mmCIF file of C-alpha atoms and ligand atoms in Angstrom:
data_model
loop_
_atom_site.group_PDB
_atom_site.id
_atom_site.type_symbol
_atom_site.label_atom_id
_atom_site.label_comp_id
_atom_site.label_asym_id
_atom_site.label_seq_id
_atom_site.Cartn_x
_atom_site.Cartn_y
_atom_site.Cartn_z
ATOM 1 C CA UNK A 1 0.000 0.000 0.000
ATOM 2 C CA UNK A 2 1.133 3.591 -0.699
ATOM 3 C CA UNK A 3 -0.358 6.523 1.123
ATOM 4 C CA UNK A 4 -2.316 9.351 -0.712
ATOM 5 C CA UNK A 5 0.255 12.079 -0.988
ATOM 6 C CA UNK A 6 -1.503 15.192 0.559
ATOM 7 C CA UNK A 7 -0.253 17.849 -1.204
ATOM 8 C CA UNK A 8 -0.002 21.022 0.607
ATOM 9 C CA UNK A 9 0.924 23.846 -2.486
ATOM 10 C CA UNK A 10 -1.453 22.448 -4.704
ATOM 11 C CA UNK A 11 -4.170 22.481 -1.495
ATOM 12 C CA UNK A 12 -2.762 26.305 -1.010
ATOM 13 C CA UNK A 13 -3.353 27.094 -4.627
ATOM 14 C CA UNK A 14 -6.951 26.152 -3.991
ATOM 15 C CA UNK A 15 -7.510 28.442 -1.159
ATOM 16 C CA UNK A 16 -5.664 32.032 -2.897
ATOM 17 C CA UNK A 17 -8.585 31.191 -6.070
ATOM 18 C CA UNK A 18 -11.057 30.857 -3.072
ATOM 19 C CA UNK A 19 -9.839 34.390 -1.650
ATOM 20 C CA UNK A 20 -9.254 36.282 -4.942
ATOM 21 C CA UNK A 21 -12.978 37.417 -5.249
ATOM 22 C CA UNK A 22 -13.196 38.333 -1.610
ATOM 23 C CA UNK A 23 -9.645 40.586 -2.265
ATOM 24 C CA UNK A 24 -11.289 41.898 -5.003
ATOM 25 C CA UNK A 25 -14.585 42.991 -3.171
ATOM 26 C CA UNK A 26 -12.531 44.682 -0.491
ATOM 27 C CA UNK A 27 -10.100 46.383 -3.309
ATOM 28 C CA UNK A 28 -13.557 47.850 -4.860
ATOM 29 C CA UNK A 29 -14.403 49.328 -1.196
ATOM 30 C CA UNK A 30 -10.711 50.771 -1.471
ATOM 31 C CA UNK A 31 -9.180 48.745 0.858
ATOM 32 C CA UNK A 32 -6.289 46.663 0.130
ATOM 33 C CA UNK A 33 -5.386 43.756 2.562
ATOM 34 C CA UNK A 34 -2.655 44.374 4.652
ATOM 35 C CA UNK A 35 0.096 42.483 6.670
ATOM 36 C CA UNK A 36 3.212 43.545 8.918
ATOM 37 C CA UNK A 37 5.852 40.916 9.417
ATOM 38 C CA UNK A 38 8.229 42.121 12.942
ATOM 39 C CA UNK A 39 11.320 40.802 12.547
ATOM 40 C CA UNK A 40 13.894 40.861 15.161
ATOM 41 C CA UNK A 41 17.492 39.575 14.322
ATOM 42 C CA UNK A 42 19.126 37.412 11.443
ATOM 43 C CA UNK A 43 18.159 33.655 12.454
ATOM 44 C CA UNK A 44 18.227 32.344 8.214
ATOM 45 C CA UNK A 45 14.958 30.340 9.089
ATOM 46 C CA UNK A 46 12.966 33.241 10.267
ATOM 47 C CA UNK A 47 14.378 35.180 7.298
ATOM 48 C CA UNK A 48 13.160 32.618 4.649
ATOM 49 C CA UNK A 49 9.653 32.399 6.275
ATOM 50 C CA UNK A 50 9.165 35.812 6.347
ATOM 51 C CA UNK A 51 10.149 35.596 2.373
ATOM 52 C CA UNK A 52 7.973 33.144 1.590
ATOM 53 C CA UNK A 53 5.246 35.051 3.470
ATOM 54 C CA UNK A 54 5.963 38.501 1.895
ATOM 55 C CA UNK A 55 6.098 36.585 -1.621
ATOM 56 C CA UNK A 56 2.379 34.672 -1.273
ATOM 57 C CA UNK A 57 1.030 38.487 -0.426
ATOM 58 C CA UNK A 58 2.205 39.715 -3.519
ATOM 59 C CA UNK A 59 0.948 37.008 -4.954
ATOM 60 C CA UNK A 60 -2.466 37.305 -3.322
ATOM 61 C CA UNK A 61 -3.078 41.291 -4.243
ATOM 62 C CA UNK A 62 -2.159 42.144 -0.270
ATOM 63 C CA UNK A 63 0.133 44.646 0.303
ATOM 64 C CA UNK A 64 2.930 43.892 2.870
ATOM 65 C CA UNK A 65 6.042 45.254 5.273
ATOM 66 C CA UNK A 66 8.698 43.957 6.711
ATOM 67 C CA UNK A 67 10.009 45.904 10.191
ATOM 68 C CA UNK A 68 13.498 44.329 10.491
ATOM 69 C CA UNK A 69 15.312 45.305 13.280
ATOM 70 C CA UNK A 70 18.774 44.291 14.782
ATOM 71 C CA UNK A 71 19.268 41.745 17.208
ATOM 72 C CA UNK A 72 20.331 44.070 19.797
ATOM 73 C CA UNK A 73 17.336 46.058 19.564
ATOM 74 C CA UNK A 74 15.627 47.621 22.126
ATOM 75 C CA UNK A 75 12.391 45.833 23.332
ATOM 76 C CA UNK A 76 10.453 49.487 23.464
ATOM 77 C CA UNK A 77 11.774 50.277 20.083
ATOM 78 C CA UNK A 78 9.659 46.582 18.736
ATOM 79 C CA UNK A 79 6.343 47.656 21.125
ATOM 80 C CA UNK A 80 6.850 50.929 19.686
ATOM 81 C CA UNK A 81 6.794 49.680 15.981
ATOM 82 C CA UNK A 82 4.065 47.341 17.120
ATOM 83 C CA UNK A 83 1.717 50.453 18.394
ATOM 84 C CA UNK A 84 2.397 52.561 15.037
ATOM 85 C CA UNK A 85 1.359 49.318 12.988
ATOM 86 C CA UNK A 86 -1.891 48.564 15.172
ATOM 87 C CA UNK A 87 -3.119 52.244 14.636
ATOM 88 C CA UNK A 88 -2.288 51.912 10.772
ATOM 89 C CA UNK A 89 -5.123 52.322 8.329
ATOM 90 C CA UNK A 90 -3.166 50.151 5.760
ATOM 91 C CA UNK A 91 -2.360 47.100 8.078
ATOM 92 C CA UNK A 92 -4.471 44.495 8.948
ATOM 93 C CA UNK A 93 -3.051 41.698 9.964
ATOM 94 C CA UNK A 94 0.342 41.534 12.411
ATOM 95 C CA UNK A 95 2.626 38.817 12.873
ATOM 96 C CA UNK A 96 6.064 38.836 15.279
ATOM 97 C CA UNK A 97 8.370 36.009 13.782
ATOM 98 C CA UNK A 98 9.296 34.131 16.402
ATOM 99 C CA UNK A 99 11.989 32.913 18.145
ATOM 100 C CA UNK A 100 12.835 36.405 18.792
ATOM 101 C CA UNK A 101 16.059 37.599 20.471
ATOM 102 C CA UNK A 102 16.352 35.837 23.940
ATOM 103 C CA UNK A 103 16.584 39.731 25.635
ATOM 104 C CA UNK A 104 13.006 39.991 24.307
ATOM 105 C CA UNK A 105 9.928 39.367 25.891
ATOM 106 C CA UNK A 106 8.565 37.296 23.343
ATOM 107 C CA UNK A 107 5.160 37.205 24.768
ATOM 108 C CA UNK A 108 4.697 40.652 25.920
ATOM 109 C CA UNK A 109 5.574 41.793 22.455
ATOM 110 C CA UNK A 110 3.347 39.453 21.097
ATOM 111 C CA UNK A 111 0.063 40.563 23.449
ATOM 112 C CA UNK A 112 0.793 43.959 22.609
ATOM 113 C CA UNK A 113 -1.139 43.304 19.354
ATOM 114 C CA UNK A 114 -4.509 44.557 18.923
ATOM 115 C CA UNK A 115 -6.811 41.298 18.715
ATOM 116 C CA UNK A 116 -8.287 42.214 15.437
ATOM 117 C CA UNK A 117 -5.204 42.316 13.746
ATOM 118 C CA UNK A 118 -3.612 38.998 15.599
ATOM 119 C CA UNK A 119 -3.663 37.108 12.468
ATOM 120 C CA UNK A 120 -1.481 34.759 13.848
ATOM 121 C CA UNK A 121 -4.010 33.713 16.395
ATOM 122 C CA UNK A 122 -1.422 33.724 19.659
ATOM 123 C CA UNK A 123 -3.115 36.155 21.120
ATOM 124 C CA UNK A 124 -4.765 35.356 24.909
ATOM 125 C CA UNK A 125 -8.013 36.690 23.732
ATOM 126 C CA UNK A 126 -8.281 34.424 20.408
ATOM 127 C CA UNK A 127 -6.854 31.859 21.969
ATOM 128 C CA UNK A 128 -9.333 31.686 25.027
ATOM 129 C CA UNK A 129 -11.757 31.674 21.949
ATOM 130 C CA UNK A 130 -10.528 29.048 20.931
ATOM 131 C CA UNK A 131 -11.048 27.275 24.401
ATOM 132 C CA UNK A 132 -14.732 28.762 24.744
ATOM 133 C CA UNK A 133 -15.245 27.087 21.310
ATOM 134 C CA UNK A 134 -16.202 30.584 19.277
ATOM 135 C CA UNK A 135 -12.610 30.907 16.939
ATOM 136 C CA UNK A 136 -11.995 34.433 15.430
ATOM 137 C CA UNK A 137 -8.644 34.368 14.514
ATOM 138 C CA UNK A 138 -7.160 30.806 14.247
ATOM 139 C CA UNK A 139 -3.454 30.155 14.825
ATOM 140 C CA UNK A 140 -2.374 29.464 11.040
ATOM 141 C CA UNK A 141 -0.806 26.113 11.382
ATOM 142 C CA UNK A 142 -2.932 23.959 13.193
ATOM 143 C CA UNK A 143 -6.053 25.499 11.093
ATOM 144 C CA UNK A 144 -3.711 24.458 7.761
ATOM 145 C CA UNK A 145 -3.707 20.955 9.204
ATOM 146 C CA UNK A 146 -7.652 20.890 9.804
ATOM 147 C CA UNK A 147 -7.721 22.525 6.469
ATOM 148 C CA UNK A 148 -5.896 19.647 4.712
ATOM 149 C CA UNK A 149 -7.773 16.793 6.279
ATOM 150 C CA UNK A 150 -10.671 18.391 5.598
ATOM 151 C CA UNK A 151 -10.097 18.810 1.807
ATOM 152 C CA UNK A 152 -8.695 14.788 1.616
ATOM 153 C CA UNK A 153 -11.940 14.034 3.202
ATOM 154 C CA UNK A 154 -10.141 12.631 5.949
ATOM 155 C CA UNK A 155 -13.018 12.363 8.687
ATOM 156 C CA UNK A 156 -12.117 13.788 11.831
ATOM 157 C CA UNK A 157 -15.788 13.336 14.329
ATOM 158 C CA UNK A 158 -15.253 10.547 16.513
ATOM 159 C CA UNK A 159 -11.923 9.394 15.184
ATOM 160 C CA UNK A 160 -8.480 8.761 17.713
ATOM 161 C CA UNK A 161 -6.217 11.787 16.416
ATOM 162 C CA UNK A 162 -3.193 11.636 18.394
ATOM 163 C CA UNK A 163 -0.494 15.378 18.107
ATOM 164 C CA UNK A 164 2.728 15.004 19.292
ATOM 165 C CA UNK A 165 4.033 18.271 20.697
ATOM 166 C CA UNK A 166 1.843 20.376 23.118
ATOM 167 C CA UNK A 167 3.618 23.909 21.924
ATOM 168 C CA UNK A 168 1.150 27.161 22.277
ATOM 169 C CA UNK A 169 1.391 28.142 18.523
ATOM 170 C CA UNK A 170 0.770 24.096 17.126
ATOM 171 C CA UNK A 171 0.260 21.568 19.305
ATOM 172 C CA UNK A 172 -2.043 22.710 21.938
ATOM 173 C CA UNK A 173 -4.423 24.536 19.862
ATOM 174 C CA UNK A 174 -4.541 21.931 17.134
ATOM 175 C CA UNK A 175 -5.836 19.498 19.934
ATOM 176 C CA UNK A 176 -8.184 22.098 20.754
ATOM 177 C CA UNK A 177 -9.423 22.888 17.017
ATOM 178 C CA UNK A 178 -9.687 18.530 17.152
ATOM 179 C CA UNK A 179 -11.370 18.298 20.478
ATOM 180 C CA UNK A 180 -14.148 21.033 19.132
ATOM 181 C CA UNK A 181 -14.786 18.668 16.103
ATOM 182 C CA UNK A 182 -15.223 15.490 17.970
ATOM 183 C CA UNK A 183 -11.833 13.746 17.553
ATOM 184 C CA UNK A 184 -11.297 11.889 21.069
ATOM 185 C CA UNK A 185 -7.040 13.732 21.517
ATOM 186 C CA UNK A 186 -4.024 11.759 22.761
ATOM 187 C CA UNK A 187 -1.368 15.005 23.474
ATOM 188 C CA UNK A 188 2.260 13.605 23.664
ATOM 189 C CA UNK A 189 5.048 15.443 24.458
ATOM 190 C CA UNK A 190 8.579 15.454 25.104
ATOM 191 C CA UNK A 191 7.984 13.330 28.446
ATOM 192 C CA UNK A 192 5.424 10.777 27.202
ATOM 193 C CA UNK A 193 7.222 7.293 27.935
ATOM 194 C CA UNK A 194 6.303 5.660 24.334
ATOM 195 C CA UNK A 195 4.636 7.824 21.926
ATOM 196 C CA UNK A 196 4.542 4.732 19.744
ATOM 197 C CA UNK A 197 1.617 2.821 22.387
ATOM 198 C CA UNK A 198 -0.603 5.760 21.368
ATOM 199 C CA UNK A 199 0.295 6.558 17.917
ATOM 200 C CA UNK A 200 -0.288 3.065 17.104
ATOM 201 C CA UNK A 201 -3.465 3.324 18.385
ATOM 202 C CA UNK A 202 -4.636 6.235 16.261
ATOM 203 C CA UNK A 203 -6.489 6.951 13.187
ATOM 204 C CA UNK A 204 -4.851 10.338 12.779
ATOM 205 C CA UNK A 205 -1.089 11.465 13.558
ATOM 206 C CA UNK A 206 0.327 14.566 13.767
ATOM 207 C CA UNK A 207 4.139 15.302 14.432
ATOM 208 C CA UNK A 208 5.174 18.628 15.675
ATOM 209 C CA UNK A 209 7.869 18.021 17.687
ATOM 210 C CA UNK A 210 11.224 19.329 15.770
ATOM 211 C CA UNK A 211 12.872 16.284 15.505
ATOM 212 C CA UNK A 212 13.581 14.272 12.722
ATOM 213 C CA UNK A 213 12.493 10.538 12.228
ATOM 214 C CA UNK A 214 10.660 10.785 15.173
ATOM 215 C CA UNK A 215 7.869 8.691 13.926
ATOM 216 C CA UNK A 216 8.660 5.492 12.147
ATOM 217 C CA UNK A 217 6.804 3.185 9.876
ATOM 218 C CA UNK A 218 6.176 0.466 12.651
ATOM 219 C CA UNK A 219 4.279 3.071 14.572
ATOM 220 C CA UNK A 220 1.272 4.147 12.984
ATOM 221 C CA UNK A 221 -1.588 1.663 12.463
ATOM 222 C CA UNK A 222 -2.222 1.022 8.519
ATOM 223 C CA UNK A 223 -4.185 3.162 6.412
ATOM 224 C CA UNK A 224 -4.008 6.151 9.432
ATOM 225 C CA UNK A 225 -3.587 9.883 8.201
ATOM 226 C CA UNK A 226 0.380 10.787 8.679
ATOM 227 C CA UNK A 227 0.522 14.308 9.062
ATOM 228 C CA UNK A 228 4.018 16.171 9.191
ATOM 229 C CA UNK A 229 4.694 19.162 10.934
ATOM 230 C CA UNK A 230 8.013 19.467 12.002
ATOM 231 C CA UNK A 231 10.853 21.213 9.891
ATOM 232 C CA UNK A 232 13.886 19.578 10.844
ATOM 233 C CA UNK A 233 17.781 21.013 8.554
ATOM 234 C CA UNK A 234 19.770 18.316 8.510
ATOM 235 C CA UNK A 235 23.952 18.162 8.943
ATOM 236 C CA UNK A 236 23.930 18.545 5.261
ATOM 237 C CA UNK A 237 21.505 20.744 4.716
ATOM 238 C CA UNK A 238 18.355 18.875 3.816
ATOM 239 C CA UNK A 239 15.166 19.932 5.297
ATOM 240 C CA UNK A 240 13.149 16.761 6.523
ATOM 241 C CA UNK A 241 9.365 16.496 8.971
ATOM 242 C CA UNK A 242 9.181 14.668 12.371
ATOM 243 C CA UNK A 243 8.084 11.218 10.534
ATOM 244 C CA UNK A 244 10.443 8.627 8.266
ATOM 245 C CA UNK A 245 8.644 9.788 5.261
ATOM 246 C CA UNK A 246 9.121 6.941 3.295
ATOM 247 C CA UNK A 247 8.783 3.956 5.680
ATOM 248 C CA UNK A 248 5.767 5.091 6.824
ATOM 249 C CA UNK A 249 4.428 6.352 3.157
ATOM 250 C CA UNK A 250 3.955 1.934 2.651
ATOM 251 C CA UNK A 251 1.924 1.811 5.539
ATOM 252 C CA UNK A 252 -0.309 5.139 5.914
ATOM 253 C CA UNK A 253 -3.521 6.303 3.958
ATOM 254 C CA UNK A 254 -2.045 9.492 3.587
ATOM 255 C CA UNK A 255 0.851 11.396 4.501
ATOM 256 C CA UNK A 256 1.849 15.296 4.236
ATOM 257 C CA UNK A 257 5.608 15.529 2.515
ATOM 258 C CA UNK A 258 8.309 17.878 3.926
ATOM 259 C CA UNK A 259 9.023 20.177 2.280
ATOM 260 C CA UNK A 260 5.825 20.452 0.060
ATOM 261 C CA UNK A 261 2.721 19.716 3.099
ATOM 262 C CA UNK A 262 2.056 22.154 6.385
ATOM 263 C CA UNK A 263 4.448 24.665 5.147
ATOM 264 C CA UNK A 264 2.154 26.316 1.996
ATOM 265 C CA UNK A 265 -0.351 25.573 4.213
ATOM 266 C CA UNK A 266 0.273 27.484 6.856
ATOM 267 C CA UNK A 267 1.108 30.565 4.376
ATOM 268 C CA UNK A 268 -2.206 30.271 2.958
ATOM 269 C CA UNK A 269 -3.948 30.197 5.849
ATOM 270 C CA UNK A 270 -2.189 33.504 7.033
ATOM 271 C CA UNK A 271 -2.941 35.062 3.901
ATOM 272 C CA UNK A 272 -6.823 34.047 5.076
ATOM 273 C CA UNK A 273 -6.784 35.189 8.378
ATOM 274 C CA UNK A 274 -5.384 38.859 7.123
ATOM 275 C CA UNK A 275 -8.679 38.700 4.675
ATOM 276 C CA UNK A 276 -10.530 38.011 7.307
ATOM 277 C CA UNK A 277 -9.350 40.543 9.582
ATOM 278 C CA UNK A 278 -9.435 43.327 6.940
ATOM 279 C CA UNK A 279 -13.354 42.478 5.994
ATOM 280 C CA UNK A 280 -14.200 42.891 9.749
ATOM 281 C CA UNK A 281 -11.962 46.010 10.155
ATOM 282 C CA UNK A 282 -14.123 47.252 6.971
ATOM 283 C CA UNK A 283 -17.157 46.743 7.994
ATOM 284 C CA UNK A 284 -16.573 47.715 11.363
ATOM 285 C CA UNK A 285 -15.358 51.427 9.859
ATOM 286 C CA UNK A 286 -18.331 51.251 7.661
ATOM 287 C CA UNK A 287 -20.672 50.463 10.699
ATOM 288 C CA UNK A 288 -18.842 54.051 12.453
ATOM 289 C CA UNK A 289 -19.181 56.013 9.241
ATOM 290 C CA UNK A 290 -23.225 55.076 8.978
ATOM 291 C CA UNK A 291 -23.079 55.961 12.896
ATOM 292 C CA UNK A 292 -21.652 59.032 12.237
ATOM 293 C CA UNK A 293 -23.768 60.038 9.325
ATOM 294 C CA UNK A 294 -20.836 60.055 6.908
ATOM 295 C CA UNK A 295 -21.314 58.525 3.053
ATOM 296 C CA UNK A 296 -21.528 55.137 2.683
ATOM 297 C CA UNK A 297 -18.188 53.167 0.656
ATOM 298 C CA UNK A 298 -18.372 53.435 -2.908
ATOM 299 C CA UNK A 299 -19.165 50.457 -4.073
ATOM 300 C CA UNK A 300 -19.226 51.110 -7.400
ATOM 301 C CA UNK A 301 -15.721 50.190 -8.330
ATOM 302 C CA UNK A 302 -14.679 53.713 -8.382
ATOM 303 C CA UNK A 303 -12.896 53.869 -5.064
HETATM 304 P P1 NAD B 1 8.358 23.639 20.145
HETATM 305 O O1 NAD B 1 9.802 23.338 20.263
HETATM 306 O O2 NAD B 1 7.790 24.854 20.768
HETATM 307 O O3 NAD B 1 7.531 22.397 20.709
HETATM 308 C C1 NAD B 1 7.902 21.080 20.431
HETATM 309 C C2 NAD B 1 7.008 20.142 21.201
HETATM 310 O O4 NAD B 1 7.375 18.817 20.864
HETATM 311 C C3 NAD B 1 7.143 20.269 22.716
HETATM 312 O O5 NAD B 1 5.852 20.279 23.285
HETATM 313 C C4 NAD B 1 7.895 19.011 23.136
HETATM 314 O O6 NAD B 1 7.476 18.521 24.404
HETATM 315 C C5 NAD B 1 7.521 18.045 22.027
HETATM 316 N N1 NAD B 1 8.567 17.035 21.796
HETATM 317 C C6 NAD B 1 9.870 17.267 21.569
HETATM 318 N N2 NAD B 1 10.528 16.079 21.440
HETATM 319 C C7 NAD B 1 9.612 15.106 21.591
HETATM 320 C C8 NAD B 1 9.670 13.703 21.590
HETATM 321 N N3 NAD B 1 10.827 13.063 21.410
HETATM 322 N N4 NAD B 1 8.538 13.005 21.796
HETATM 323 C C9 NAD B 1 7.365 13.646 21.981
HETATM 324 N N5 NAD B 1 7.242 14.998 21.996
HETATM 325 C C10 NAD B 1 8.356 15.715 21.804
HETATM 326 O O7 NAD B 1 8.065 23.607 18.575
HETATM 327 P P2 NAD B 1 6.815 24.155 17.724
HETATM 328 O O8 NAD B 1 6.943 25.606 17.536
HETATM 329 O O9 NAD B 1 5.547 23.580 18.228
HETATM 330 O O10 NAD B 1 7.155 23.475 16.314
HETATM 331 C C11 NAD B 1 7.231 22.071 16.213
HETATM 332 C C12 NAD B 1 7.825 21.717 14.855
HETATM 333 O O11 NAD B 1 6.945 22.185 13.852
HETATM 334 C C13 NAD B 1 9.180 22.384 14.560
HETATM 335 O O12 NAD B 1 9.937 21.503 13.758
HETATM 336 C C14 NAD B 1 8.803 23.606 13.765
HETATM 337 O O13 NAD B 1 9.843 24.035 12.905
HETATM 338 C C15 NAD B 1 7.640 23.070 12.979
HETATM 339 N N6 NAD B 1 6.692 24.071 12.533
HETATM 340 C C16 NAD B 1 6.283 23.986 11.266
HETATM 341 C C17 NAD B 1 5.365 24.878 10.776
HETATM 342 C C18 NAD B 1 4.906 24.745 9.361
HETATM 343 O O14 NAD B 1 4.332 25.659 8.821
HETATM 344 N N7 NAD B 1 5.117 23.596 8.729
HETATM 345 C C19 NAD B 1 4.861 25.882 11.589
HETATM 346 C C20 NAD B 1 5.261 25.936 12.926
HETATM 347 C C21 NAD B 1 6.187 25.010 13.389
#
């Protein structure tokens, strides 16, 4: 048996054709999507994300910007930044590229983003959504995953998903997002004894640990959904997931590649949740204009 390749860019291409008409509504209200990247230092990684994120907005129609700031910088210099980009007319979405520089308050920085423009999702409020069961903003990875399974029809209600890795930004709120659609969650982490008792147990896997060839082919039960997280460089420079691709490719239904799976995936869905963001900041300014008695948008395509 060889798993059903789940292919993440072709998935992505579906969702920028599914977001071009809503992009094009809001550019006829004159307002062009939005996103600010912070980035603090010269880790490559963080450097080649932001690229690929700056790239897919051009791409989209969105207009971006990059703050890149030293690694010595001054943590009132990024909340400064931060507070000029969350009173901007032109930005909708914010995202701090993390790790950031270990003098940095990583998470004060990242609260200091207004909640409508927290299109990475890390934000307490839209994460206790995500708790309470009411999601606004989504963090972009674990909704990419969802996203994927959904499109394979890969059923999720009442299935055994287990997620290795309980970080805030993937692992715990994937379980969450899992939980909410009736998958009964297995959360291992760095601690848990033999992650192979439960991932042989499961119908769904999902490896987001960071480390590579975590997950071999003897541990996943035949014909479950493999999906691949982790980005792992290798010695020589290869980039590999969490799971021995090809071992466990002859025994799963599907399987996510790395590179190829997550990664467009998660790009996509950030390009989304700025959409998102900037139709509710739109409407809400519309909403304050009528309030206020001021003319309506233009809708005519004029604006
Ligand atoms: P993290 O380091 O914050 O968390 C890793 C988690 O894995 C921890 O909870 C840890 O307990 C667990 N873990 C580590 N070793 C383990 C082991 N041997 N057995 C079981 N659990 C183990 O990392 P993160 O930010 O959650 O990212 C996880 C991986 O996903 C990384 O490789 C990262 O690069 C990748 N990632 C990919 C995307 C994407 O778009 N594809 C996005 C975010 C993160």
């Amino acid at each position: 048996m060889s798993a059903i390749l789940l292919d993440g860019a072709g998935v992505a291409r579906q969702v920028y054709a599914t977001l071009a008409p809503r992009i094009a509504a809001l550019q006829r209200r004159g307002v062009r999507p939005g996103l600010a990247a912070v980035l603090a230092g010269d880790d490559p990684a963080s450097r080649s994300y932001i690229r690929n994120k700056v790239r897919a907005c051009a791409a989209a129609g969105l207009h971006s910007e990059v703050r890149d700031l030293p690694a010595d910088c001054a943590e009132g210099a990024v909340l400064g930044i931060i507070d000029e980009l969350n009173r901007s007319s032109n930005i909708h979405g914010i995202i701090v590229q993390l790790p950031l520089p270990r003098h940095l308050n990583g998470n004060r920085i990242v609260q200091s983003i207004r909640i409508e423009k927290d299109v990475d999702g890390f934000s307490w409020h839209n994460l206790g959504a995500l708790v309470e069961g009411h999601p606004a903003l989504v963090p972009c990875t674990p909704l990419g995953v969802i996203f994927m399974l959904d499109h394979a029809g890969i059923a999720i209600e009442g299935r055994h998903a287990v997620v290795i890795g309980r970080s805030n930004i993937v692992g715990k709120p994937l379980a969450l997002l899992l939980i909410s659609r009736g998958a009964t969650v297995t959360v291992c982490n760095s601690r848990t004894p033999d992650i192979g008792t439960h991932t042989g147990m499961a119908d769904i896997v999902i490896a987001a640990a960071g480390r590579p060839r975590l997950v071999r082919a003897d541990m996943i039960r035949e014909g479950a959904a493999v999906i691949d997280v982790g980005i792992n460089r290798l010695p020589g420079g290869k980039l590999v997931g969490d799971v021995d691709f090809e071992g466990a490719r002859a025994r799963a239904g599907w399987i996510s590649p790395v590179p190829g799976g997550v990664g467009p995936m998660t790009v996509a869905m950030l390009i989304s949740n700025t959409v998102s963001a900037a139709e509710r900041q739109a409407a809400r300014s519309a909403d304050s204009r009528r309030e206020n008695g001021d003319a309506p948008d233009d809708l005519t395509g004029t604006a």
